[in-house]
Coordinates of C-alpha atoms in Angstrom, one line a residue:
X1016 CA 11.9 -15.2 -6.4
X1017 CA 13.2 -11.5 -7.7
X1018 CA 15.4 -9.4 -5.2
X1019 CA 12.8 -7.2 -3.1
X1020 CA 12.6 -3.8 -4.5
X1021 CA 13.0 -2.5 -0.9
X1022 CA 16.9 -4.2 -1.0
X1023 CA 17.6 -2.1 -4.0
X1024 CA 19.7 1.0 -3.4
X1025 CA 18.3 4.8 -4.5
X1026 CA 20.5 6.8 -5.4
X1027 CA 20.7 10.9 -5.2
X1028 CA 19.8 12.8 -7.3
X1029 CA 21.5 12.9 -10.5
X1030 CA 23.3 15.5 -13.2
X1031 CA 22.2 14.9 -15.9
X1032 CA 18.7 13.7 -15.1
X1033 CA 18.5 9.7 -15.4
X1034 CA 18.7 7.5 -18.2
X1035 CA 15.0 7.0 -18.3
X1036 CA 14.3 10.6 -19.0
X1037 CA 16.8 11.3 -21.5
X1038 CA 16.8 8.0 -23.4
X1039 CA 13.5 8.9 -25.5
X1040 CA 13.8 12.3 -25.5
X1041 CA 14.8 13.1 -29.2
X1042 CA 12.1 11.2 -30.7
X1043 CA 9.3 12.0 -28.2
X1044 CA 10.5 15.7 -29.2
X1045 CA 10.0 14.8 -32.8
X1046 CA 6.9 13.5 -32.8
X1047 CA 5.3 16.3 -30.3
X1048 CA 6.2 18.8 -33.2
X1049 CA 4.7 16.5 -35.9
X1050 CA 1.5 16.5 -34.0
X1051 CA 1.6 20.2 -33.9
X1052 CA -0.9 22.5 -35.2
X1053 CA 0.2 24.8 -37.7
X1054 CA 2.1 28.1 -36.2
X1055 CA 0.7 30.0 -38.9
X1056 CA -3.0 29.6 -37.1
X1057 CA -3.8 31.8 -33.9
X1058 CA -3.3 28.0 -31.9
X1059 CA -1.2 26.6 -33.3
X1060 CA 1.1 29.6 -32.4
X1061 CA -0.3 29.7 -28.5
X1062 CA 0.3 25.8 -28.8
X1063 CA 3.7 26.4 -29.9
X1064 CA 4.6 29.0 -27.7
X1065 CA 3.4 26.5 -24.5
X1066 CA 5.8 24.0 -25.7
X1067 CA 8.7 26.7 -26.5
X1068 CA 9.6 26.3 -30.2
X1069 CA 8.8 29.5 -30.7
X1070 CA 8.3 32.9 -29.3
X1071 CA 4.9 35.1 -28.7
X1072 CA 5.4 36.6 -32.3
X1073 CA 5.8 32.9 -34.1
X1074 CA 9.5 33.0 -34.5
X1075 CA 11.5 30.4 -33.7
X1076 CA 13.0 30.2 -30.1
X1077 CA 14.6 27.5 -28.2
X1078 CA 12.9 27.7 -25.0
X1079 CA 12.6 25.5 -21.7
X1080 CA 10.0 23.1 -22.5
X1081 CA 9.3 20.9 -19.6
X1082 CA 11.1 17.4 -17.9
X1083 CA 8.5 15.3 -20.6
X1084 CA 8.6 13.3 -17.8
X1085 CA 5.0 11.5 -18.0
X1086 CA 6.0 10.1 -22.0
X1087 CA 9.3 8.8 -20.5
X1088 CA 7.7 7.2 -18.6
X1089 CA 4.9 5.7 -20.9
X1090 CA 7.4 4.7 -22.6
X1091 CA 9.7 3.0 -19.5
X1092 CA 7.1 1.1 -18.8
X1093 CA 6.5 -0.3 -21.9
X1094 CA 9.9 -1.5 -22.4
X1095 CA 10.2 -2.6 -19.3
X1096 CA 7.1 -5.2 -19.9
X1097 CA 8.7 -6.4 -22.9
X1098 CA 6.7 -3.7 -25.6
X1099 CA 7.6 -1.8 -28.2
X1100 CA 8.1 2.0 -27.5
X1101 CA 7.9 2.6 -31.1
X1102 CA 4.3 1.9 -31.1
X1103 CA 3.8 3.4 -27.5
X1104 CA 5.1 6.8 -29.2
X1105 CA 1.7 8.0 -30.2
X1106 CA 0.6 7.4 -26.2
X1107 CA 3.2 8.7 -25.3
X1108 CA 2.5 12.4 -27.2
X1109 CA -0.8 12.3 -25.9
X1110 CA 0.5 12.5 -22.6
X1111 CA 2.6 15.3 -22.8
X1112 CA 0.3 17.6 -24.7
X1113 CA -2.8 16.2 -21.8
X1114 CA -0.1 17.6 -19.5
X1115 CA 0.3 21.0 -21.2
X1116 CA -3.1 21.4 -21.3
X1117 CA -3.2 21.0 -17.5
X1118 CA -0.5 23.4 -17.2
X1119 CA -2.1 26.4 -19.7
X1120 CA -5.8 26.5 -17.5
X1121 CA -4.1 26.0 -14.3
X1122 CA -1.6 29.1 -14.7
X1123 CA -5.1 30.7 -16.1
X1124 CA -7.0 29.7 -12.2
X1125 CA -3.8 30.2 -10.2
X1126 CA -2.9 33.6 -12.0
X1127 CA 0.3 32.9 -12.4
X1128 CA 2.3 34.9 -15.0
X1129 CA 5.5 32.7 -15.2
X1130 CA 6.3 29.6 -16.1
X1131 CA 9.5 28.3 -17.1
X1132 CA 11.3 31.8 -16.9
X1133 CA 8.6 33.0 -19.5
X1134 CA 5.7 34.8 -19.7
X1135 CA 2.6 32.4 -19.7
X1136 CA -0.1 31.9 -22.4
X1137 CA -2.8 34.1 -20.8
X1138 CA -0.3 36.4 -19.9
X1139 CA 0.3 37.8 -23.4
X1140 CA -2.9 36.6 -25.2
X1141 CA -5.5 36.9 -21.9
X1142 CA -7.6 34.3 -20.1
X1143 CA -9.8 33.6 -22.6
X1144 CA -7.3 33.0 -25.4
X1145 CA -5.5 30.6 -22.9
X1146 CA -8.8 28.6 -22.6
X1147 CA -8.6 28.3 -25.9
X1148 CA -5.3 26.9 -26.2
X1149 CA -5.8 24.5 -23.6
X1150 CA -8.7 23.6 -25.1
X1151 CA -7.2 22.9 -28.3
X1152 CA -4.3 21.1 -26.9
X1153 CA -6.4 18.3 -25.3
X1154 CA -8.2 18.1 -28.8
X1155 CA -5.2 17.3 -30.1
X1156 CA -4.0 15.0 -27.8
X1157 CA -6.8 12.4 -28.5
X1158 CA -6.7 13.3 -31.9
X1159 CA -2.5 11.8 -32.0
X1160 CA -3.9 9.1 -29.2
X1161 CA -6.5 7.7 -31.4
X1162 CA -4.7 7.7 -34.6
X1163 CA -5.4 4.2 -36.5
X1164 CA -2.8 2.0 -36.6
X1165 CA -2.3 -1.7 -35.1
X1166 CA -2.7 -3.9 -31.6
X1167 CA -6.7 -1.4 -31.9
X1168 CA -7.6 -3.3 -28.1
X1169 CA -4.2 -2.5 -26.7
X1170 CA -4.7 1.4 -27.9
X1171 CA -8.3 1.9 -26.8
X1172 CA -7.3 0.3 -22.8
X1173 CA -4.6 2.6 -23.2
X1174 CA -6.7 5.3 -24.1
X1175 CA -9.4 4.6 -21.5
X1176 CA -6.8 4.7 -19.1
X1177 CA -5.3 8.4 -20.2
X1178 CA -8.8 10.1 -20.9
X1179 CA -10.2 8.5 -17.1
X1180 CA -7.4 10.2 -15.3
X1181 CA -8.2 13.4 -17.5
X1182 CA -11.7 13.7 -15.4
X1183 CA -9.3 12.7 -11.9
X1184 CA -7.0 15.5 -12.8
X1185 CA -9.7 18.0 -13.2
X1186 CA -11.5 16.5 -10.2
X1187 CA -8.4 17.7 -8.1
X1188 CA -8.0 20.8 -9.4
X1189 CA -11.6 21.4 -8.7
X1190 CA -10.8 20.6 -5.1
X1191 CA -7.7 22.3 -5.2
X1192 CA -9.4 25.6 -5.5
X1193 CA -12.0 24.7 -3.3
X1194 CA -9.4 24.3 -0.5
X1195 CA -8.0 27.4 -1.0
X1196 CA -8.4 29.7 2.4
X1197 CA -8.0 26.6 4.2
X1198 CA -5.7 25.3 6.6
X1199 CA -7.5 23.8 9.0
X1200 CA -8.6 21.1 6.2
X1201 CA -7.4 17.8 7.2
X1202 CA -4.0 15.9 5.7
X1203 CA -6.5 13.4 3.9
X1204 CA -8.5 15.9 2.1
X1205 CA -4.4 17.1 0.5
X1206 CA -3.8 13.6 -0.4
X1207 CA -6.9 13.1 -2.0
X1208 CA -6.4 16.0 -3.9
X1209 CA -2.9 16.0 -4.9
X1210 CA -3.9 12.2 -5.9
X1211 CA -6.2 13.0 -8.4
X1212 CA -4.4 16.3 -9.6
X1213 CA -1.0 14.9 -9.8
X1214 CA -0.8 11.9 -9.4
X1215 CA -3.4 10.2 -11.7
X1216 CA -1.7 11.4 -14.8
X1217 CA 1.4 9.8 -13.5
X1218 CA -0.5 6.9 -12.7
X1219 CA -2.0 6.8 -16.1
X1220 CA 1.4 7.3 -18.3
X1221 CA 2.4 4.1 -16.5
X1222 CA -0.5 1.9 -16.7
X1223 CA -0.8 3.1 -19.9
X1224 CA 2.9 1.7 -21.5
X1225 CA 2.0 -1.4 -19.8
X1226 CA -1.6 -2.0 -21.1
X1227 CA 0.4 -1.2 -24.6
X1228 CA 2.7 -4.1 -24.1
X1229 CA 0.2 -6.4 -23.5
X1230 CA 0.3 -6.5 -19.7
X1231 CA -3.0 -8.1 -17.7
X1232 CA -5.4 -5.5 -15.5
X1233 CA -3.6 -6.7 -12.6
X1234 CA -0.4 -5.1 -13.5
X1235 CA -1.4 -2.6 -15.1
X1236 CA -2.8 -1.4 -11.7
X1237 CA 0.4 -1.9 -9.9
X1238 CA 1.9 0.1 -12.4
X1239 CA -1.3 2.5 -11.5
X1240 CA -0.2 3.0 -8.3
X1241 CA 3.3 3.5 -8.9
X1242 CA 2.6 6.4 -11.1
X1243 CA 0.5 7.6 -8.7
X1244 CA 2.3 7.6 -5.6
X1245 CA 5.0 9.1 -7.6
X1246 CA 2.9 12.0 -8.6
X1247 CA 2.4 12.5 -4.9
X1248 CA 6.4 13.0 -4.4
X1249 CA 6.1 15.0 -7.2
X1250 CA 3.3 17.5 -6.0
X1251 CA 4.8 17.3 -2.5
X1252 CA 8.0 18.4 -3.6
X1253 CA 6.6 21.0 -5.8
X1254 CA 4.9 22.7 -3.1
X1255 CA 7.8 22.8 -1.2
X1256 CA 9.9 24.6 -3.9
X1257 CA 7.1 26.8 -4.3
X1258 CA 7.3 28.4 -0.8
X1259 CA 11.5 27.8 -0.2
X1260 CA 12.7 27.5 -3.9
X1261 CA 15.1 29.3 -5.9
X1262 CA 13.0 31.0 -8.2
X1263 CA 16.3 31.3 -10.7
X1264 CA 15.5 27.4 -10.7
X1265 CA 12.6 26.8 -11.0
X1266 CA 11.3 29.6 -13.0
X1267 CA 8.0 30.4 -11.0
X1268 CA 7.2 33.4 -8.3
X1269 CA 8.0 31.8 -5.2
X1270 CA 4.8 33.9 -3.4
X1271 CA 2.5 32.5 -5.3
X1272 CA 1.0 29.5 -3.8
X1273 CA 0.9 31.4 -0.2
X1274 CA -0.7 34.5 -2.2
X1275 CA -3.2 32.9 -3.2
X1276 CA -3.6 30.6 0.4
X1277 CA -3.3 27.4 -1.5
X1278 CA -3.9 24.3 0.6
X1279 CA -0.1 22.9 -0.3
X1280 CA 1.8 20.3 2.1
X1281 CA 4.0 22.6 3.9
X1282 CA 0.6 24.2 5.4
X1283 CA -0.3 20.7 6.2
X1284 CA 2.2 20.0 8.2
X1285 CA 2.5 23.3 9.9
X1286 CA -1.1 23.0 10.7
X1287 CA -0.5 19.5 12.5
X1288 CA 2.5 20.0 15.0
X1289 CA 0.9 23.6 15.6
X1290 CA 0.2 25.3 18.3
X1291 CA -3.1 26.4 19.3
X1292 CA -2.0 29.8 19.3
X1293 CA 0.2 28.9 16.1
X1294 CA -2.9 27.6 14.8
X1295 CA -5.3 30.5 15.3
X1296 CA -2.7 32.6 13.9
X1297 CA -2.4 30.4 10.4
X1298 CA -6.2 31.0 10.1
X1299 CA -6.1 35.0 10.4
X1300 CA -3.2 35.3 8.1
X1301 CA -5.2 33.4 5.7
X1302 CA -7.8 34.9 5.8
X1303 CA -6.2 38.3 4.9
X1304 CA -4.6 38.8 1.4
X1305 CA -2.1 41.5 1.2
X1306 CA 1.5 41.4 1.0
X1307 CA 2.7 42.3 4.7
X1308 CA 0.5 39.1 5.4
X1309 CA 2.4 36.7 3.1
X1310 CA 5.6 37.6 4.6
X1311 CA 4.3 36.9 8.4
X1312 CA 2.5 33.5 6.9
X1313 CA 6.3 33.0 5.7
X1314 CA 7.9 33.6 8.6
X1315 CA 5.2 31.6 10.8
X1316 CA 6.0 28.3 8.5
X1317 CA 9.6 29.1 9.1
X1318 CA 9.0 29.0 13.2
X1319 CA 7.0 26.2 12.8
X1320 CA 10.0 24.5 11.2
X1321 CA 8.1 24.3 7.7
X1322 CA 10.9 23.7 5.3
X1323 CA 12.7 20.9 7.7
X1324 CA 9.7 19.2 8.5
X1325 CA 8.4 18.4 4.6
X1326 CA 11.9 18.2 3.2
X1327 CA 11.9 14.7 3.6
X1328 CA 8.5 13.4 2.7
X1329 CA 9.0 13.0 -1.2
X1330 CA 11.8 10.8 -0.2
X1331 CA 9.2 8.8 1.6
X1332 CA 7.0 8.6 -1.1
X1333 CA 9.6 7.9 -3.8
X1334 CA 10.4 4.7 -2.4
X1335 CA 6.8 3.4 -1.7
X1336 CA 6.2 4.4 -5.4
X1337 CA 9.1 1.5 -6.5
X1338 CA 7.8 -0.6 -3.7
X1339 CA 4.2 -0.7 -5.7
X1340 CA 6.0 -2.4 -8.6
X1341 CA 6.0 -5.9 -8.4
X1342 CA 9.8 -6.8 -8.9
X1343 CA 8.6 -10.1 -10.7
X1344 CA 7.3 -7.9 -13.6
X1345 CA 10.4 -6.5 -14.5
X1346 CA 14.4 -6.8 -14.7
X1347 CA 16.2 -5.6 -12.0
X1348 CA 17.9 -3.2 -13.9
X1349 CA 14.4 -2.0 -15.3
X1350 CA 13.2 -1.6 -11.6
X1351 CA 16.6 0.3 -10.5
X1352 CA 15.6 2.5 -13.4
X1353 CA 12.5 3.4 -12.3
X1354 CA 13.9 4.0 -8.5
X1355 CA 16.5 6.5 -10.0
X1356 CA 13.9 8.8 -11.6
X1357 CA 12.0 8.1 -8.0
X1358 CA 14.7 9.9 -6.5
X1359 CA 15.2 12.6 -9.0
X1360 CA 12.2 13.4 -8.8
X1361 CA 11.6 13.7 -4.9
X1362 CA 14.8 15.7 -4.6
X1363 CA 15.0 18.3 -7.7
X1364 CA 15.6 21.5 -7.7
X1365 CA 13.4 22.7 -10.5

């Protein structure tokens, strides 16, 4: 019987970022600008942008472009289930640019300006032009992920698996801005939307690199619900360095979730150990939307004991995520792996 996952040790987080992000990265970069649209074209040049290869006038730049966390992982899992990532790689592009697309509507519906210490794509070309992009992004992502090539039934479960979470994520973003104003809505109704937003993608990348290597339904649900709990450490760590972040870190407005009264997990949690009268105030400050309001919302989290009391949940969730994996599926050292990026991610910085 394999050492229990819950026996292996998780380590803090590390600088540089683990192996498992890094190892890839070169030729996940070099096939995402293969893929590529032409910069000459109005899209390709917003696509390009996005990604940061090149600046708002088509030059090229060097910008921050993203952990590519979700194709290292595609990739991971693959290996780690005996595949080849060589022939993941084309799943493993469609993931990232799925991502991107995410992230070009959502800074269109959240309004948000910045992203990565850069202006965002709406931001310079306007909402509708950002659509566009996004639009065109996706397009292109089943476009790489249906390229022909060999192992057809491996690709197409792997492909059903990516473009099913595609209708999750935009499921939870549709929930996500239904919750907004809301912080009376319950701890499941956060879950079930930071699931499907976050955490189904994750879940996907995963299942995905292990349908690719041949692995059975069975485990490539485990690997589901790694991804997915993952995605949750991820999301709940996000929204905590979106209210007590260092914005020279991670490159976003820290006001912006509470500007716009997003449902996130520190408001959660306030909501729960509040008081009535905590709780009563938490409703009128969201329900007004002005900047002397965000600071008392602030400062009411703070009392509450926000930023101590959700510290420690991504933690939580990062080591249920390597418990999900079945340690008789991989190595140990492939499983120690996938604990260290756990970690990283529930305790970044950016």
């Amino acid at each position: 019987m394999a050492e229990r996952v819950l026996d292996l040790p998780l380590v803090a987080e590390s600088e540089p970022p683990p192996a498992v992000l890094t190892r890839h990265r070169d030729s996940i970069e070099r096939a995402l600008r293969r893929s590529a649209l032409p910069a000459e074209s109005h899209l390709g040049r917003m696509g390009a942008y996005h990604m940061g290869w090149v600046d708002a006038a088509g030059h090229r730049a060097d910008a921050p472009s993203g952990k590519r966390m979700r194709p290292a992982l595609l990739l991971w899992a693959c290996e780690a289930l005996g595949g080849d990532p060589d022939s993941a790689l084309p799943a493993a592009v469609a993931v990232e640019l799925i991502h991107n697309f995410t992230l070009i509507h959502d800074d269109i519906q959240d309004g948000d300006r910045q992203r990565r210490h850069r202006d965002t794509v709406w931001a310079i070309w306007g909402a509708a032009q950002g659509i566009n992009a996004g639009d065109g992004i996706f397009a292109l992502a089943l476009q790489t992920l249906l390229v022909p090539g060999a192992d057809a039934d491996r690709r197409m479960r792997a492909a059903h698996a990516l473009t099913s979470a595609v209708v999750e994520v935009v499921e939870g973003q549709c929930q996500d801005l239904a919750l907004e104003g809301s912080p009376a809505a319950s701890t499941a109704s956060y879950l079930s939307m930071a699931t499907a937003k976050t955490g189904a993608l994750l879940g996907a990348s995963l299942a995905a690199g292990a349908l690719l290597a041949g692995a059975d339904d069975e485990c490539a649900r485990r690997f589901d619900a790694a991804g997915r709990l993952l995605g949750l450490a991820f999301q709940v760590r996000d929204d905590w360095l979106g209210t007590w972040g260092e914005v020279e870190l991670t490159g976003k407005a820290r006001d912006s979730d509470l500007r716009r009264r997003k449902l996130t997990y520190p408001i959660v949690a306030a909501y729960e150990i509040a008081t009535e009268d905590q709780r009563r105030e938490l409703s009128h400050l969201f329900s007004e939307r002005d900047g002397a309001s965000d600071e008392r919302l602030r400062t009411l989290l703070d009392r509450c004991g926000g930023a101590s009391l959700t510290a420690d949940s991504p933690l939580v969730l990062a080591r249920d995520a390597v418990a999900a994996i079945d340690p008789d599926d991989v190595s140990r050292q492939s499983l120690q792996e996938f604990a260290e990026v756990a970690v990283h991610v529930a305790e970044r910085v950016r």
